[in-house]
Amino acid sequence: AQKVTQAQTEISVVEKEDVTLDCVYETRDTTYYLFWYKQPPSGELVFLIRRNSFDEQNEISGRYSWNFQKSTSSFNFTITASQVVDSAVYFCALSDRERNNAGNMLTFGGGTRLMVKP
Amino acid sequence: GAVVSQHPSRVICKSGTSVKIECRSLDFQATTMFWYRQFPKQSLMLMATSNEGSKATYEQGVEKDKFLINHASLTLSTLTVTSAHPEDSSFYICSALGLAPKRRGEQFFGPGTRLTVL
């Protein structure tokens, strides 16, 4: 069963619009970690954020912000005032101990392709 | 820090030939490396976990005789696609864990290798 769901496969916005990418996850582990990665057309994954399950504080980094809600098992990502350079595929990922005891394996969501038009 | 390289970045080969892809951790030692495959417009799918000095662990559905993994040192893992066929054309990405990862679940990704089999 898919454990990380990114329901939006593609989103298209106009530059300067705000956009939120949704991520819903499923795990039975009490300690887990959530990640967001950006994959530009070059293909290389760019790490954006890591959040552990005990830290529900929202985080802001420049134009990026993340909303973690355990009650709804969601870890959504918002880009404020989007720019053309934000165009990429964004992946949400989960690491927990269901796959191995070390908890170091990542399960990726299907990805959301964001297109920011000028 | 935590740089992972892959070589080659792009390879085109004829059907039936074997292709070796290298994954190197440049500034840290990695006991564990992961190999992923990503088909166009799809997510990353874990193929195998490569452990230094021992046999790789393959995910269900991945043929170990076709995708040979060798992790002979703490800085190098290789993936050999044997007798490649057009359906093996894909983007192959490796990632590495540090010896004593400060942050559980954090993987450092290589830039990927695009394999095209004619």
mmCIF file of C-alpha atoms in Angstrom:
data_model
loop_
_atom_site.group_PDB
_atom_site.id
_atom_site.type_symbol
_atom_site.label_atom_id
_atom_site.label_comp_id
_atom_site.label_asym_id
_atom_site.label_seq_id
_atom_site.Cartn_x
_atom_site.Cartn_y
_atom_site.Cartn_z
ATOM 1 C CA ALA A 1 0.000 0.000 0.000
ATOM 2 C CA GLN A 2 1.264 3.432 -0.806
ATOM 3 C CA LYS A 3 2.451 5.151 2.329
ATOM 4 C CA VAL A 4 3.095 8.603 0.963
ATOM 5 C CA THR A 5 0.450 10.185 -1.198
ATOM 6 C CA GLN A 6 0.841 13.320 -3.223
ATOM 7 C CA ALA A 7 -2.570 13.700 -4.744
ATOM 8 C CA GLN A 8 -1.608 16.552 -7.060
ATOM 9 C CA THR A 9 0.313 15.163 -10.002
ATOM 10 C CA GLU A 10 0.668 18.509 -11.759
ATOM 11 C CA ILE A 11 0.093 22.086 -10.731
ATOM 12 C CA SER A 12 0.404 25.108 -12.952
ATOM 13 C CA VAL A 13 0.561 28.625 -11.545
ATOM 14 C CA VAL A 14 1.496 32.058 -12.746
ATOM 15 C CA GLU A 15 4.569 33.696 -11.305
ATOM 16 C CA LYS A 16 4.050 35.410 -7.937
ATOM 17 C CA GLU A 17 1.134 33.196 -7.009
ATOM 18 C CA ASP A 18 1.308 31.163 -3.820
ATOM 19 C CA VAL A 19 1.071 27.412 -4.207
ATOM 20 C CA THR A 20 0.652 24.557 -1.734
ATOM 21 C CA LEU A 21 1.782 21.025 -2.441
ATOM 22 C CA ASP A 22 -0.023 18.385 -0.433
ATOM 23 C CA CYS A 23 1.493 15.324 1.180
ATOM 24 C CA VAL A 24 -0.344 12.709 3.224
ATOM 25 C CA TYR A 25 1.483 9.818 4.804
ATOM 26 C CA GLU A 26 0.722 6.607 6.607
ATOM 27 C CA THR A 27 2.831 4.851 9.213
ATOM 28 C CA ARG A 28 2.405 2.749 12.338
ATOM 29 C CA ASP A 29 5.716 3.869 13.733
ATOM 30 C CA THR A 30 5.655 6.465 16.497
ATOM 31 C CA THR A 31 8.994 7.903 15.488
ATOM 32 C CA TYR A 32 9.350 8.832 11.880
ATOM 33 C CA TYR A 33 10.795 11.474 9.642
ATOM 34 C CA LEU A 34 9.336 13.376 6.766
ATOM 35 C CA PHE A 35 11.224 15.000 3.932
ATOM 36 C CA TRP A 36 10.677 17.198 0.936
ATOM 37 C CA TYR A 37 12.946 17.098 -2.093
ATOM 38 C CA LYS A 38 13.020 19.178 -5.233
ATOM 39 C CA GLN A 39 13.969 17.590 -8.554
ATOM 40 C CA PRO A 40 14.658 20.199 -11.242
ATOM 41 C CA PRO A 41 14.874 19.196 -14.913
ATOM 42 C CA SER A 42 18.546 18.303 -14.444
ATOM 43 C CA GLY A 43 17.377 15.352 -12.365
ATOM 44 C CA GLU A 44 19.452 15.863 -9.249
ATOM 45 C CA LEU A 45 17.463 15.680 -6.037
ATOM 46 C CA VAL A 46 17.746 18.733 -3.835
ATOM 47 C CA PHE A 47 17.053 18.287 -0.139
ATOM 48 C CA LEU A 48 14.638 20.885 1.216
ATOM 49 C CA ILE A 49 13.602 19.839 4.703
ATOM 50 C CA ARG A 50 13.587 17.022 7.244
ATOM 51 C CA ARG A 51 11.058 16.969 10.052
ATOM 52 C CA ASN A 52 10.747 14.451 12.873
ATOM 53 C CA SER A 53 7.429 13.230 14.161
ATOM 54 C CA PHE A 54 7.810 14.923 17.528
ATOM 55 C CA ASP A 55 8.241 18.374 16.133
ATOM 56 C CA GLU A 56 4.970 19.773 14.905
ATOM 57 C CA GLN A 57 6.145 23.334 14.691
ATOM 58 C CA ASN A 58 5.652 24.847 11.314
ATOM 59 C CA GLU A 59 8.779 25.976 9.585
ATOM 60 C CA ILE A 60 9.515 28.851 7.286
ATOM 61 C CA SER A 61 12.595 29.264 5.157
ATOM 62 C CA GLY A 62 12.429 32.270 2.900
ATOM 63 C CA ARG A 63 9.576 31.737 0.470
ATOM 64 C CA TYR A 64 9.154 28.139 1.585
ATOM 65 C CA SER A 65 7.017 27.018 4.485
ATOM 66 C CA TRP A 66 5.877 23.654 5.773
ATOM 67 C CA ASN A 67 2.793 22.712 7.725
ATOM 68 C CA PHE A 68 3.038 19.450 9.653
ATOM 69 C CA GLN A 69 -0.183 18.142 11.177
ATOM 70 C CA LYS A 70 -0.040 14.743 12.846
ATOM 71 C CA SER A 71 -3.792 14.730 13.395
ATOM 72 C CA THR A 72 -4.335 14.545 9.652
ATOM 73 C CA SER A 73 -1.025 12.825 8.786
ATOM 74 C CA SER A 74 -0.126 15.640 6.471
ATOM 75 C CA PHE A 75 3.037 17.533 5.733
ATOM 76 C CA ASN A 76 2.186 20.218 3.227
ATOM 77 C CA PHE A 77 4.606 22.527 1.493
ATOM 78 C CA THR A 78 3.835 26.089 0.471
ATOM 79 C CA ILE A 79 5.802 28.294 -1.875
ATOM 80 C CA THR A 80 4.987 31.955 -1.513
ATOM 81 C CA ALA A 81 5.336 34.314 -4.451
ATOM 82 C CA SER A 82 6.367 31.526 -6.797
ATOM 83 C CA GLN A 83 9.071 32.071 -9.382
ATOM 84 C CA VAL A 84 9.847 30.393 -12.678
ATOM 85 C CA VAL A 85 12.908 28.792 -11.081
ATOM 86 C CA ASP A 86 10.585 26.934 -8.726
ATOM 87 C CA SER A 87 9.419 24.826 -11.657
ATOM 88 C CA ALA A 88 10.372 21.263 -10.794
ATOM 89 C CA VAL A 89 9.019 18.005 -9.483
ATOM 90 C CA TYR A 90 8.638 17.964 -5.722
ATOM 91 C CA PHE A 91 8.726 14.751 -3.738
ATOM 92 C CA CYS A 92 7.553 14.121 -0.226
ATOM 93 C CA ALA A 93 9.195 11.152 1.518
ATOM 94 C CA LEU A 94 8.891 9.208 4.752
ATOM 95 C CA SER A 95 11.397 7.211 6.738
ATOM 96 C CA ASP A 96 10.195 4.912 9.494
ATOM 97 C CA ARG A 97 11.071 1.530 10.947
ATOM 98 C CA GLU A 98 8.461 -0.470 9.097
ATOM 99 C CA ARG A 99 10.865 -1.213 6.265
ATOM 100 C CA ASN A 100 13.934 -1.819 8.401
ATOM 101 C CA ASN A 101 14.836 -1.382 12.052
ATOM 102 C CA ALA A 102 17.379 1.260 11.309
ATOM 103 C CA GLY A 103 14.660 3.443 9.876
ATOM 104 C CA ASN A 104 16.971 4.696 7.196
ATOM 105 C CA MET A 105 14.977 3.763 4.120
ATOM 106 C CA LEU A 106 12.909 6.336 2.319
ATOM 107 C CA THR A 107 9.482 5.856 0.820
ATOM 108 C CA PHE A 108 8.716 8.474 -1.774
ATOM 109 C CA GLY A 109 5.404 9.890 -2.818
ATOM 110 C CA GLY A 110 4.500 10.011 -6.458
ATOM 111 C CA GLY A 111 5.696 13.571 -6.852
ATOM 112 C CA THR A 112 4.020 16.798 -7.880
ATOM 113 C CA ARG A 113 5.146 18.554 -11.025
ATOM 114 C CA LEU A 114 4.993 22.298 -10.491
ATOM 115 C CA MET A 115 5.044 24.591 -13.491
ATOM 116 C CA VAL A 116 5.412 28.284 -12.826
ATOM 117 C CA LYS A 117 4.655 30.400 -15.850
ATOM 118 C CA PRO A 118 5.988 33.921 -16.296
ATOM 119 C CA GLY B 1 30.149 18.218 2.841
ATOM 120 C CA ALA B 2 28.286 15.002 2.092
ATOM 121 C CA VAL B 3 28.840 14.963 -1.644
ATOM 122 C CA VAL B 4 27.920 11.924 -3.701
ATOM 123 C CA SER B 5 28.995 11.519 -7.295
ATOM 124 C CA GLN B 6 27.850 9.179 -10.017
ATOM 125 C CA HIS B 7 29.632 8.154 -13.155
ATOM 126 C CA PRO B 8 28.757 8.239 -15.949
ATOM 127 C CA SER B 9 26.061 10.896 -15.917
ATOM 128 C CA ARG B 10 24.687 9.642 -19.191
ATOM 129 C CA VAL B 11 25.224 6.450 -21.158
ATOM 130 C CA ILE B 12 23.836 5.093 -24.376
ATOM 131 C CA CYS B 13 24.443 1.460 -25.193
ATOM 132 C CA LYS B 14 23.301 -1.251 -27.510
ATOM 133 C CA SER B 15 20.894 -3.927 -26.430
ATOM 134 C CA GLY B 16 22.692 -6.908 -24.936
ATOM 135 C CA THR B 17 25.657 -5.038 -23.522
ATOM 136 C CA SER B 18 26.430 -4.513 -19.849
ATOM 137 C CA VAL B 19 26.728 -1.114 -18.252
ATOM 138 C CA LYS B 20 28.439 -0.244 -14.983
ATOM 139 C CA ILE B 21 27.415 2.781 -12.951
ATOM 140 C CA GLU B 22 29.584 4.027 -10.102
ATOM 141 C CA CYS B 23 28.422 5.789 -6.986
ATOM 142 C CA ARG B 24 31.039 7.468 -4.810
ATOM 143 C CA SER B 25 30.824 9.285 -1.518
ATOM 144 C CA LEU B 26 33.464 11.957 -1.938
ATOM 145 C CA ASP B 27 33.972 13.371 1.515
ATOM 146 C CA PHE B 28 32.552 10.791 3.866
ATOM 147 C CA GLN B 29 32.430 7.035 4.336
ATOM 148 C CA ALA B 30 29.208 5.219 3.600
ATOM 149 C CA THR B 31 28.451 1.754 4.958
ATOM 150 C CA THR B 32 25.109 1.797 3.247
ATOM 151 C CA MET B 33 24.150 3.018 -0.184
ATOM 152 C CA PHE B 34 20.835 2.771 -1.952
ATOM 153 C CA TRP B 35 20.071 2.372 -5.639
ATOM 154 C CA TYR B 36 16.899 3.809 -7.114
ATOM 155 C CA ARG B 37 15.361 3.714 -10.557
ATOM 156 C CA GLN B 38 13.137 6.436 -11.886
ATOM 157 C CA PHE B 39 11.127 6.057 -15.067
ATOM 158 C CA PRO B 40 9.974 9.196 -16.895
ATOM 159 C CA LYS B 41 7.369 11.164 -14.959
ATOM 160 C CA GLN B 42 7.391 8.644 -12.153
ATOM 161 C CA SER B 43 8.688 8.536 -8.628
ATOM 162 C CA LEU B 44 11.882 6.996 -7.336
ATOM 163 C CA MET B 45 11.620 3.290 -6.729
ATOM 164 C CA LEU B 46 14.146 1.615 -4.477
ATOM 165 C CA MET B 47 15.927 -1.236 -6.241
ATOM 166 C CA ALA B 48 18.361 -2.407 -3.609
ATOM 167 C CA THR B 49 20.285 -1.604 -0.492
ATOM 168 C CA SER B 50 24.025 -1.937 -0.834
ATOM 169 C CA ASN B 51 26.025 -2.703 2.306
ATOM 170 C CA GLU B 52 29.785 -2.489 2.392
ATOM 171 C CA GLY B 53 31.366 -5.916 2.598
ATOM 172 C CA SER B 54 28.162 -7.901 2.274
ATOM 173 C CA LYS B 55 25.576 -8.855 -0.292
ATOM 174 C CA ALA B 56 23.069 -6.342 -1.435
ATOM 175 C CA THR B 57 19.452 -6.606 -0.399
ATOM 176 C CA TYR B 58 17.101 -6.381 -3.345
ATOM 177 C CA GLU B 59 13.538 -5.146 -3.320
ATOM 178 C CA GLN B 60 10.802 -7.434 -4.452
ATOM 179 C CA GLY B 61 10.619 -7.718 -8.210
ATOM 180 C CA VAL B 62 14.185 -6.597 -8.866
ATOM 181 C CA GLU B 63 16.305 -9.268 -10.534
ATOM 182 C CA LYS B 64 19.563 -9.572 -8.649
ATOM 183 C CA ASP B 65 21.254 -11.389 -11.513
ATOM 184 C CA LYS B 66 20.420 -8.583 -13.869
ATOM 185 C CA PHE B 67 21.303 -5.704 -11.576
ATOM 186 C CA LEU B 68 24.598 -6.617 -9.961
ATOM 187 C CA ILE B 69 25.620 -4.506 -7.011
ATOM 188 C CA ASN B 70 29.062 -4.406 -5.497
ATOM 189 C CA HIS B 71 29.984 -2.300 -2.466
ATOM 190 C CA ALA B 72 33.631 -3.131 -2.103
ATOM 191 C CA SER B 73 34.730 -0.082 -0.127
ATOM 192 C CA LEU B 74 33.264 2.522 2.166
ATOM 193 C CA THR B 75 33.221 5.087 -0.601
ATOM 194 C CA LEU B 76 32.189 3.145 -3.690
ATOM 195 C CA SER B 77 29.209 1.113 -4.793
ATOM 196 C CA THR B 78 28.679 -0.047 -8.355
ATOM 197 C CA LEU B 79 25.544 -1.093 -10.183
ATOM 198 C CA THR B 80 25.998 -3.215 -13.294
ATOM 199 C CA VAL B 81 23.071 -3.624 -15.612
ATOM 200 C CA THR B 82 23.792 -6.899 -17.380
ATOM 201 C CA SER B 83 22.537 -7.670 -20.862
ATOM 202 C CA ALA B 84 20.685 -4.394 -20.983
ATOM 203 C CA HIS B 85 17.469 -4.109 -22.967
ATOM 204 C CA PRO B 86 15.449 -1.063 -24.017
ATOM 205 C CA GLU B 87 13.089 -1.547 -21.074
ATOM 206 C CA ASP B 88 16.049 -0.973 -18.742
ATOM 207 C CA SER B 89 16.335 2.581 -20.031
ATOM 208 C CA SER B 90 15.789 4.749 -17.009
ATOM 209 C CA PHE B 91 17.304 7.290 -14.636
ATOM 210 C CA TYR B 92 19.353 5.527 -11.969
ATOM 211 C CA ILE B 93 20.043 7.380 -8.741
ATOM 212 C CA CYS B 94 22.190 6.350 -5.820
ATOM 213 C CA SER B 95 22.217 7.685 -2.307
ATOM 214 C CA ALA B 96 24.521 7.189 0.657
ATOM 215 C CA LEU B 97 24.282 7.131 4.426
ATOM 216 C CA GLY B 98 27.156 8.291 6.568
ATOM 217 C CA LEU B 99 28.926 5.976 9.003
ATOM 218 C CA ALA B 100 27.347 7.710 11.939
ATOM 219 C CA PRO B 101 24.430 9.590 10.495
ATOM 220 C CA LYS B 102 23.637 12.529 12.675
ATOM 221 C CA ARG B 103 20.142 12.640 11.362
ATOM 222 C CA ARG B 104 18.335 9.366 10.940
ATOM 223 C CA GLY B 105 16.920 8.698 7.538
ATOM 224 C CA GLU B 106 18.946 11.380 5.854
ATOM 225 C CA GLN B 107 20.344 10.188 2.570
ATOM 226 C CA PHE B 108 22.750 12.070 0.351
ATOM 227 C CA PHE B 109 21.821 11.675 -3.278
ATOM 228 C CA GLY B 110 23.995 11.442 -6.341
ATOM 229 C CA PRO B 111 23.159 13.415 -9.465
ATOM 230 C CA GLY B 112 21.834 10.367 -11.303
ATOM 231 C CA THR B 113 22.768 8.409 -14.415
ATOM 232 C CA ARG B 114 20.560 8.412 -17.464
ATOM 233 C CA LEU B 115 20.745 5.082 -19.246
ATOM 234 C CA THR B 116 19.418 4.690 -22.760
ATOM 235 C CA VAL B 117 19.475 1.250 -24.309
ATOM 236 C CA LEU B 118 19.007 1.169 -28.069
#
